[in-house]
Amino acid sequence: EIFVDPALAFANGWNQIYSYLVSIPSEIVAAAVVIEFWTTINNAIWITVFGLLMLITALVFVRVYGELEFGFSILKILLVIGINIMALVITCGGAPNHTSIGFRYWRDPGTFVQYLGIGGSLGRFLGFWTALNSALYSYSGIENITVAASETRNPRRSIPMAARRIFVRILLFYVLTIFMIGLVVPSDDPNLLGSSGTASESPFVIAARNAGIKVVPSIINAVVLTSAWSSGNSNMLGGSRVIYAMAAEGHAPAFFMRMNRFGIPYVAVTLLGIFMALGYMTLSSSASTVFTWLQDIVSIATLVNWGIICIVYLRFYYACRKQGIDRHKELPWAAPFQPWSTWITLVLFCLLFLTGGYETFIHGQWDTETFISSYLNVPIIFVLYFGYK
């Protein structure tokens, strides 16, 4: 609104709200499916239980939210450290099967493999590009450290500290972990293509199973369960604050600004709670297909949001330069390598957005769901933008 256009703020705000409305039931369904690893009863029970837990946390125990997230984060960090140590032990031959793997899987079947049966370097590049598209969404929500700034003690110190640490976490928890996965699991392992939704397709579970280690799947599943709950809680906090902010700017109905005695925008939280019922669609096979479509569109909404963040940042950067503001001296934190890193990122996001459904344009690969979910967000954003105008 300040650096580009109020219409863009309106369009991206509702784009974000849509994303939250669908991603929260997605997390609840993920938690319910994970429990199937241990017991099989009607998933409606677990959808109800986790939905109520998230609502109660968001409406009443908001002070507990930070403590819960701290606990869940510690569990995730311990899991990542543990599975990387396990992968190192396996590749060095310390597992029960005493087989040293080393870099064997980098040579056979290789790190880059053909995709869609297309031969040569083009097939390998398309495999990489598709993996890049998939990996992109693993980082969705990483920008949400800023959403809670107004409710954070000393945000001028806390937010820059969190921003700096994100880069370190990406290197340690993403890049290192993916490197270890490449050592212990061959790219052609048939178990990677399963669809149970539990931890059984996790590459670390596959590596542990192949090495003869038995207790790992249950441990990973338990932490994945807390991760789904944690992500749902985070989306409840972020989503309700975005709705409140939209109402405060006049971009959403004013009643979304109503607060309870704990200082929580309860009407906004209630709206998110109502849409949790979308999770029950997964109990029917036909409705489940529709729910999958909704989830796919959320992924593209994330990419659109990131692209708009880049545009707004560039406007901010050039505004600072025009006004003679030294970002490094006058701001609590200044992002490095600017503006080139943002320009490169914006171009990459545009390419990923435009090529997200490239498979559908290859002869014999047409898929209506992929095409619609990849490109429906384009007309939605334009309708919201020009509709506001």
Coordinates of C-alpha atoms in Angstrom, one line a residue:
E1 CA 0.0 0.0 0.0
I2 CA 2.8 2.5 0.9
F3 CA 5.4 1.6 -1.7
V4 CA 3.4 0.3 -4.6
D5 CA -0.4 0.6 -4.7
P6 CA -3.4 0.1 -2.3
A7 CA -4.9 -2.2 -5.0
L8 CA -1.9 -4.5 -4.8
A9 CA -2.2 -4.6 -0.9
F10 CA -5.8 -5.6 -1.3
A11 CA -5.2 -8.3 -3.9
N12 CA -2.2 -9.9 -2.1
G13 CA -4.0 -9.6 1.3
W14 CA -7.0 -11.6 0.1
N15 CA -4.6 -14.0 -1.7
Q16 CA -2.9 -14.6 1.7
I17 CA -6.2 -15.0 3.5
Y18 CA -7.3 -17.6 0.9
S19 CA -4.0 -19.4 1.5
Y20 CA -4.5 -19.5 5.3
L21 CA -8.2 -20.6 5.0
V22 CA -7.1 -23.8 3.0
S23 CA -3.7 -24.5 4.5
I24 CA -5.0 -24.8 8.1
P25 CA -7.4 -27.7 7.3
S26 CA -4.5 -29.2 5.2
E27 CA -2.3 -29.3 8.4
I28 CA -5.1 -30.8 10.4
V29 CA -5.7 -33.5 7.7
A30 CA -1.9 -34.2 7.7
A31 CA -1.9 -34.7 11.4
A32 CA -4.9 -37.1 11.2
V33 CA -3.2 -39.1 8.4
V34 CA 0.1 -39.4 10.4
I35 CA -1.8 -41.0 13.3
E36 CA -2.9 -43.8 10.9
F37 CA 0.7 -45.0 11.1
W38 CA -0.2 -46.4 14.6
T39 CA -3.9 -46.9 14.6
T40 CA -6.8 -46.9 12.1
I41 CA -10.0 -45.3 13.1
N42 CA -12.3 -42.7 11.5
N43 CA -10.2 -39.7 10.6
A44 CA -13.1 -37.4 11.4
I45 CA -12.3 -37.9 15.1
W46 CA -8.7 -36.7 14.7
I47 CA -9.7 -33.8 12.5
T48 CA -12.1 -32.7 15.2
V49 CA -9.6 -33.1 18.0
F50 CA -6.7 -31.2 16.3
G51 CA -9.1 -28.5 15.1
L52 CA -10.4 -27.8 18.6
L53 CA -6.8 -27.8 20.0
M54 CA -5.8 -25.2 17.5
L55 CA -8.8 -23.1 18.1
I56 CA -8.4 -23.2 21.9
T57 CA -4.7 -22.3 21.6
A58 CA -5.5 -19.4 19.3
L59 CA -8.5 -18.0 21.2
V60 CA -7.5 -18.5 24.9
F61 CA -3.9 -19.5 25.4
V62 CA -2.1 -17.2 23.0
R63 CA 0.6 -16.6 25.7
V64 CA 1.2 -20.4 25.5
Y65 CA 1.6 -20.2 21.8
G66 CA 5.3 -19.1 22.0
E67 CA 6.1 -21.8 24.6
L68 CA 4.4 -24.5 22.4
E69 CA 6.3 -23.3 19.3
F70 CA 9.6 -23.3 21.3
G71 CA 9.0 -26.9 22.4
F72 CA 8.0 -28.1 18.9
S73 CA 11.0 -26.3 17.4
I74 CA 13.4 -28.0 19.9
L75 CA 11.8 -31.4 18.9
K76 CA 12.3 -30.6 15.2
I77 CA 15.9 -29.5 15.7
L78 CA 16.7 -32.6 17.7
L79 CA 15.1 -34.8 15.0
V80 CA 17.1 -33.1 12.2
I81 CA 20.4 -33.5 14.2
G82 CA 19.5 -37.1 15.0
I83 CA 18.7 -38.2 11.5
N84 CA 21.8 -36.5 10.1
I85 CA 24.0 -38.4 12.6
M86 CA 22.1 -41.6 11.7
A87 CA 22.7 -41.0 7.9
L88 CA 26.4 -40.4 8.6
V89 CA 26.6 -43.7 10.6
I90 CA 24.8 -45.5 7.8
T91 CA 27.0 -44.2 5.0
C92 CA 30.1 -45.0 6.9
G93 CA 29.1 -48.6 7.5
G94 CA 28.1 -48.4 11.2
A95 CA 24.5 -49.6 10.8
P96 CA 23.4 -53.2 11.7
N97 CA 24.0 -54.4 8.1
H98 CA 27.6 -53.0 8.3
T99 CA 27.5 -51.9 4.7
S100 CA 29.6 -48.8 3.8
I101 CA 27.8 -46.7 1.1
G102 CA 30.0 -43.7 0.7
F103 CA 29.1 -41.9 -2.5
R104 CA 28.0 -45.1 -4.3
Y105 CA 24.5 -43.7 -5.1
W106 CA 26.0 -40.6 -6.7
R107 CA 27.5 -42.8 -9.4
D108 CA 24.7 -45.4 -9.7
P109 CA 21.8 -44.6 -10.3
G110 CA 23.3 -41.0 -10.2
T111 CA 22.1 -37.7 -8.8
F112 CA 20.4 -36.4 -11.9
V113 CA 18.0 -38.7 -13.6
Q114 CA 15.6 -38.5 -16.6
Y115 CA 12.1 -37.1 -16.1
L116 CA 8.9 -38.0 -18.1
G117 CA 11.0 -40.5 -20.2
I118 CA 12.8 -37.6 -21.9
G119 CA 16.4 -38.6 -22.7
G120 CA 19.7 -36.8 -22.4
S121 CA 20.5 -33.6 -20.7
L122 CA 17.0 -32.1 -21.3
G123 CA 15.4 -34.9 -19.3
R124 CA 17.8 -34.4 -16.5
F125 CA 17.3 -30.6 -16.5
L126 CA 13.5 -31.1 -16.4
G127 CA 13.9 -33.4 -13.4
F128 CA 16.0 -30.8 -11.6
W129 CA 13.5 -28.0 -12.5
T130 CA 10.5 -30.0 -11.2
A131 CA 12.4 -30.8 -8.0
L132 CA 13.2 -27.0 -7.7
N133 CA 9.4 -26.3 -8.0
S134 CA 8.6 -28.8 -5.3
A135 CA 11.4 -27.7 -3.0
L136 CA 10.2 -24.1 -3.3
Y137 CA 7.1 -24.8 -1.2
S138 CA 9.0 -26.4 1.6
Y139 CA 10.1 -22.8 2.5
S140 CA 6.6 -21.4 2.4
G141 CA 5.8 -19.4 5.6
I142 CA 9.5 -18.5 6.2
E143 CA 8.5 -14.9 5.7
N144 CA 6.0 -15.0 8.6
I145 CA 8.6 -13.9 11.2
T146 CA 7.4 -10.4 10.4
V147 CA 3.7 -11.0 11.1
A148 CA 4.2 -11.3 14.8
A149 CA 6.5 -8.2 15.0
S150 CA 3.8 -6.1 16.7
E151 CA 3.3 -8.7 19.4
T152 CA 7.0 -9.3 20.0
R153 CA 9.0 -7.8 22.8
N154 CA 11.6 -5.5 21.4
P155 CA 10.9 -6.2 17.7
R156 CA 13.8 -3.9 16.5
R157 CA 16.2 -6.4 18.1
S158 CA 14.3 -9.7 17.8
I159 CA 13.2 -9.5 14.1
P160 CA 16.7 -8.7 12.7
M161 CA 18.1 -11.5 14.8
A162 CA 15.6 -14.0 13.5
A163 CA 16.2 -12.8 9.9
R164 CA 20.0 -13.4 10.2
R165 CA 19.5 -16.8 11.7
I166 CA 17.2 -17.9 8.9
F167 CA 20.2 -18.1 6.5
V168 CA 22.1 -20.3 8.9
R169 CA 19.1 -22.6 9.4
I170 CA 18.7 -23.0 5.7
L171 CA 22.3 -24.1 5.4
L172 CA 22.2 -26.4 8.4
F173 CA 18.7 -27.9 8.3
Y174 CA 17.9 -27.9 4.6
V175 CA 21.1 -28.1 2.5
L176 CA 23.1 -30.4 4.9
T177 CA 20.1 -32.7 5.4
I178 CA 19.4 -33.0 1.6
F179 CA 23.1 -33.7 1.1
M180 CA 22.9 -36.6 3.6
I181 CA 19.7 -37.9 2.0
G182 CA 21.6 -38.1 -1.4
L183 CA 24.2 -40.3 0.3
V184 CA 21.9 -42.9 1.9
V185 CA 19.0 -43.3 -0.5
P186 CA 19.2 -44.1 -4.2
S187 CA 17.1 -41.9 -6.5
D188 CA 15.4 -44.9 -8.0
D189 CA 14.2 -46.5 -4.7
P190 CA 10.6 -47.6 -5.4
N191 CA 9.6 -46.7 -1.8
L192 CA 10.1 -43.0 -2.6
L193 CA 6.9 -43.1 -4.7
G194 CA 4.5 -44.4 -2.1
S195 CA 1.4 -42.3 -1.0
S196 CA 0.5 -43.5 2.5
G197 CA 1.0 -39.9 3.9
T198 CA 2.8 -41.3 6.9
A199 CA 6.6 -41.3 7.6
S200 CA 7.0 -44.5 5.6
E201 CA 8.0 -42.6 2.5
S202 CA 10.5 -40.4 4.3
P203 CA 13.9 -41.0 2.8
F204 CA 15.5 -41.3 6.2
V205 CA 12.9 -44.0 7.1
I206 CA 13.8 -45.8 3.9
A207 CA 17.5 -45.5 4.7
A208 CA 17.0 -46.8 8.2
R209 CA 14.8 -49.7 7.0
N210 CA 17.4 -50.6 4.3
A211 CA 20.1 -50.5 7.0
G212 CA 18.2 -52.7 9.4
I213 CA 17.3 -50.0 12.0
K214 CA 13.7 -50.5 13.2
V215 CA 12.7 -47.8 15.7
V216 CA 13.2 -44.7 13.5
P217 CA 9.8 -44.6 11.7
S218 CA 7.8 -44.2 14.9
I219 CA 10.2 -41.4 16.2
I220 CA 10.0 -39.5 12.9
N221 CA 6.2 -39.9 12.7
A222 CA 5.8 -38.5 16.2
V223 CA 7.8 -35.4 15.4
V224 CA 6.0 -35.0 12.1
L225 CA 2.8 -35.0 14.1
T226 CA 3.9 -32.2 16.3
S227 CA 5.1 -30.3 13.2
A228 CA 1.7 -30.5 11.6
W229 CA 0.1 -29.2 14.9
S230 CA 2.8 -26.5 15.1
S231 CA 2.3 -25.4 11.5
G232 CA -1.5 -25.2 12.1
N233 CA -0.9 -23.0 15.2
S234 CA 1.4 -20.7 13.2
N235 CA -1.1 -20.4 10.4
M236 CA -3.9 -19.6 12.9
L237 CA -1.7 -16.8 14.4
G238 CA -0.6 -15.4 11.0
G239 CA -4.0 -15.8 9.3
S240 CA -6.0 -14.0 12.0
R241 CA -3.5 -11.1 12.1
V242 CA -3.6 -10.7 8.4
I243 CA -7.4 -10.6 8.4
Y244 CA -7.3 -8.1 11.3
A245 CA -4.8 -5.9 9.5
M246 CA -6.9 -6.0 6.3
A247 CA -9.9 -4.9 8.3
A248 CA -7.9 -2.1 9.9
E249 CA -6.9 -0.8 6.4
G250 CA -10.5 -0.9 5.2
H251 CA -9.8 -3.9 2.9
A252 CA -12.0 -6.3 4.8
P253 CA -15.2 -5.9 6.9
A254 CA -14.6 -3.9 10.1
F255 CA -16.1 -6.6 12.4
F256 CA -12.9 -8.6 11.9
M257 CA -11.2 -6.1 14.2
R258 CA -13.2 -7.2 17.3
M259 CA -11.1 -8.4 20.2
N260 CA -11.7 -10.6 23.2
R261 CA -10.4 -9.8 26.6
F262 CA -7.0 -11.5 25.8
G263 CA -6.4 -9.1 23.0
I264 CA -7.1 -11.7 20.3
P265 CA -9.1 -10.9 17.1
Y266 CA -11.7 -13.6 17.9
V267 CA -13.9 -13.0 14.8
A268 CA -10.9 -13.5 12.5
V269 CA -9.9 -16.7 14.4
T270 CA -13.6 -17.9 14.1
L271 CA -13.5 -17.4 10.4
L272 CA -10.4 -19.6 10.2
G273 CA -12.1 -22.1 12.5
I274 CA -15.2 -22.4 10.2
F275 CA -13.0 -23.2 7.3
M276 CA -11.3 -26.0 9.3
A277 CA -14.4 -28.0 8.3
L278 CA -12.9 -28.3 4.8
G279 CA -10.8 -31.1 6.3
Y280 CA -13.8 -33.3 6.4
M281 CA -13.9 -33.3 2.6
T282 CA -11.0 -35.8 2.7
L283 CA -13.4 -38.4 4.1
S284 CA -15.1 -38.7 0.7
S285 CA -13.1 -39.7 -2.4
S286 CA -14.8 -37.2 -4.7
A287 CA -14.7 -34.3 -2.2
S288 CA -11.0 -35.2 -1.5
T289 CA -10.2 -34.5 -5.1
V290 CA -11.6 -31.0 -4.8
F291 CA -9.7 -30.5 -1.6
T292 CA -6.5 -31.5 -3.4
W293 CA -7.2 -28.8 -6.0
L294 CA -7.6 -26.2 -3.3
Q295 CA -4.3 -27.2 -1.7
D296 CA -2.5 -27.0 -5.1
I297 CA -3.7 -23.4 -5.6
V298 CA -2.3 -22.5 -2.1
S299 CA 1.1 -23.5 -3.3
I300 CA 1.0 -21.0 -6.2
A301 CA -0.5 -18.4 -3.9
T302 CA 2.8 -18.7 -1.9
L303 CA 4.8 -18.0 -5.0
V304 CA 2.7 -15.0 -5.9
N305 CA 3.1 -13.6 -2.4
W306 CA 6.9 -14.0 -2.6
G307 CA 7.0 -12.2 -5.9
I308 CA 5.0 -9.3 -4.5
I309 CA 7.3 -9.1 -1.5
C310 CA 10.2 -8.7 -3.9
I311 CA 8.4 -5.9 -5.9
V312 CA 7.6 -4.1 -2.6
Y313 CA 11.1 -4.5 -1.3
L314 CA 12.6 -3.1 -4.5
R315 CA 10.4 0.0 -4.3
F316 CA 11.4 0.4 -0.7
Y317 CA 15.1 0.1 -1.6
Y318 CA 15.0 2.7 -4.4
A319 CA 12.9 5.0 -2.2
C320 CA 15.6 4.9 0.5
R321 CA 18.2 5.6 -2.1
K322 CA 16.2 8.5 -3.6
Q323 CA 15.8 10.1 -0.1
G324 CA 19.5 9.6 0.8
I325 CA 18.8 7.1 3.6
D326 CA 21.7 4.9 4.4
R327 CA 20.1 1.5 5.1
H328 CA 23.2 0.1 6.8
K329 CA 23.4 3.0 9.3
E330 CA 19.8 4.0 9.9
L331 CA 17.9 0.7 9.9
P332 CA 18.0 -2.1 12.5
W333 CA 19.0 -4.5 9.8
A334 CA 19.8 -4.2 6.1
A335 CA 19.6 -7.2 3.8
P336 CA 22.9 -8.0 2.0
F337 CA 23.7 -8.1 -1.8
Q338 CA 20.9 -5.6 -2.7
P339 CA 19.3 -4.8 -5.0
W340 CA 20.8 -7.6 -7.3
S341 CA 19.8 -10.5 -5.1
T342 CA 16.1 -9.3 -5.1
W343 CA 16.1 -8.8 -8.9
I344 CA 17.5 -12.2 -9.5
T345 CA 15.0 -13.8 -7.1
L346 CA 12.1 -12.0 -8.7
V347 CA 13.1 -13.2 -12.1
L348 CA 13.4 -16.7 -10.8
F349 CA 10.0 -16.6 -9.1
C350 CA 8.5 -15.3 -12.4
L351 CA 10.1 -18.2 -14.3
L352 CA 8.9 -20.8 -11.8
F353 CA 5.4 -19.3 -11.8
L354 CA 5.2 -19.4 -15.6
T355 CA 6.6 -22.9 -16.0
G356 CA 4.9 -24.4 -12.9
G357 CA 2.5 -26.5 -15.2
Y358 CA 4.9 -27.0 -18.1
E359 CA 4.3 -30.8 -18.0
T360 CA 0.7 -30.2 -19.3
F361 CA 2.1 -28.8 -22.5
I362 CA 4.2 -31.9 -23.4
H363 CA 2.4 -34.2 -25.8
G364 CA 0.5 -37.0 -23.9
Q365 CA 1.0 -35.3 -20.5
W366 CA -2.1 -33.1 -20.3
D367 CA -3.6 -32.9 -16.8
T368 CA -6.5 -30.6 -16.1
E369 CA -5.9 -30.4 -12.4
T370 CA -2.2 -29.5 -12.8
F371 CA -3.0 -26.8 -15.4
I372 CA -5.8 -25.1 -13.4
S373 CA -3.9 -25.3 -10.1
S374 CA -0.7 -23.9 -11.7
Y375 CA -2.3 -20.9 -13.5
L376 CA -5.7 -20.1 -11.8
N377 CA -4.0 -17.7 -9.5
V378 CA -3.1 -15.3 -12.4
P379 CA -6.8 -14.3 -13.1
I380 CA -7.6 -14.3 -9.4
I381 CA -4.9 -11.7 -8.6
F382 CA -5.9 -9.6 -11.6
V383 CA -9.6 -9.7 -10.7
L384 CA -8.8 -8.7 -7.1
Y385 CA -6.4 -5.9 -8.3
F386 CA -8.6 -4.4 -11.0
G387 CA -11.8 -5.1 -9.0
Y388 CA -10.4 -2.9 -6.2
K389 CA -9.5 -0.2 -8.7

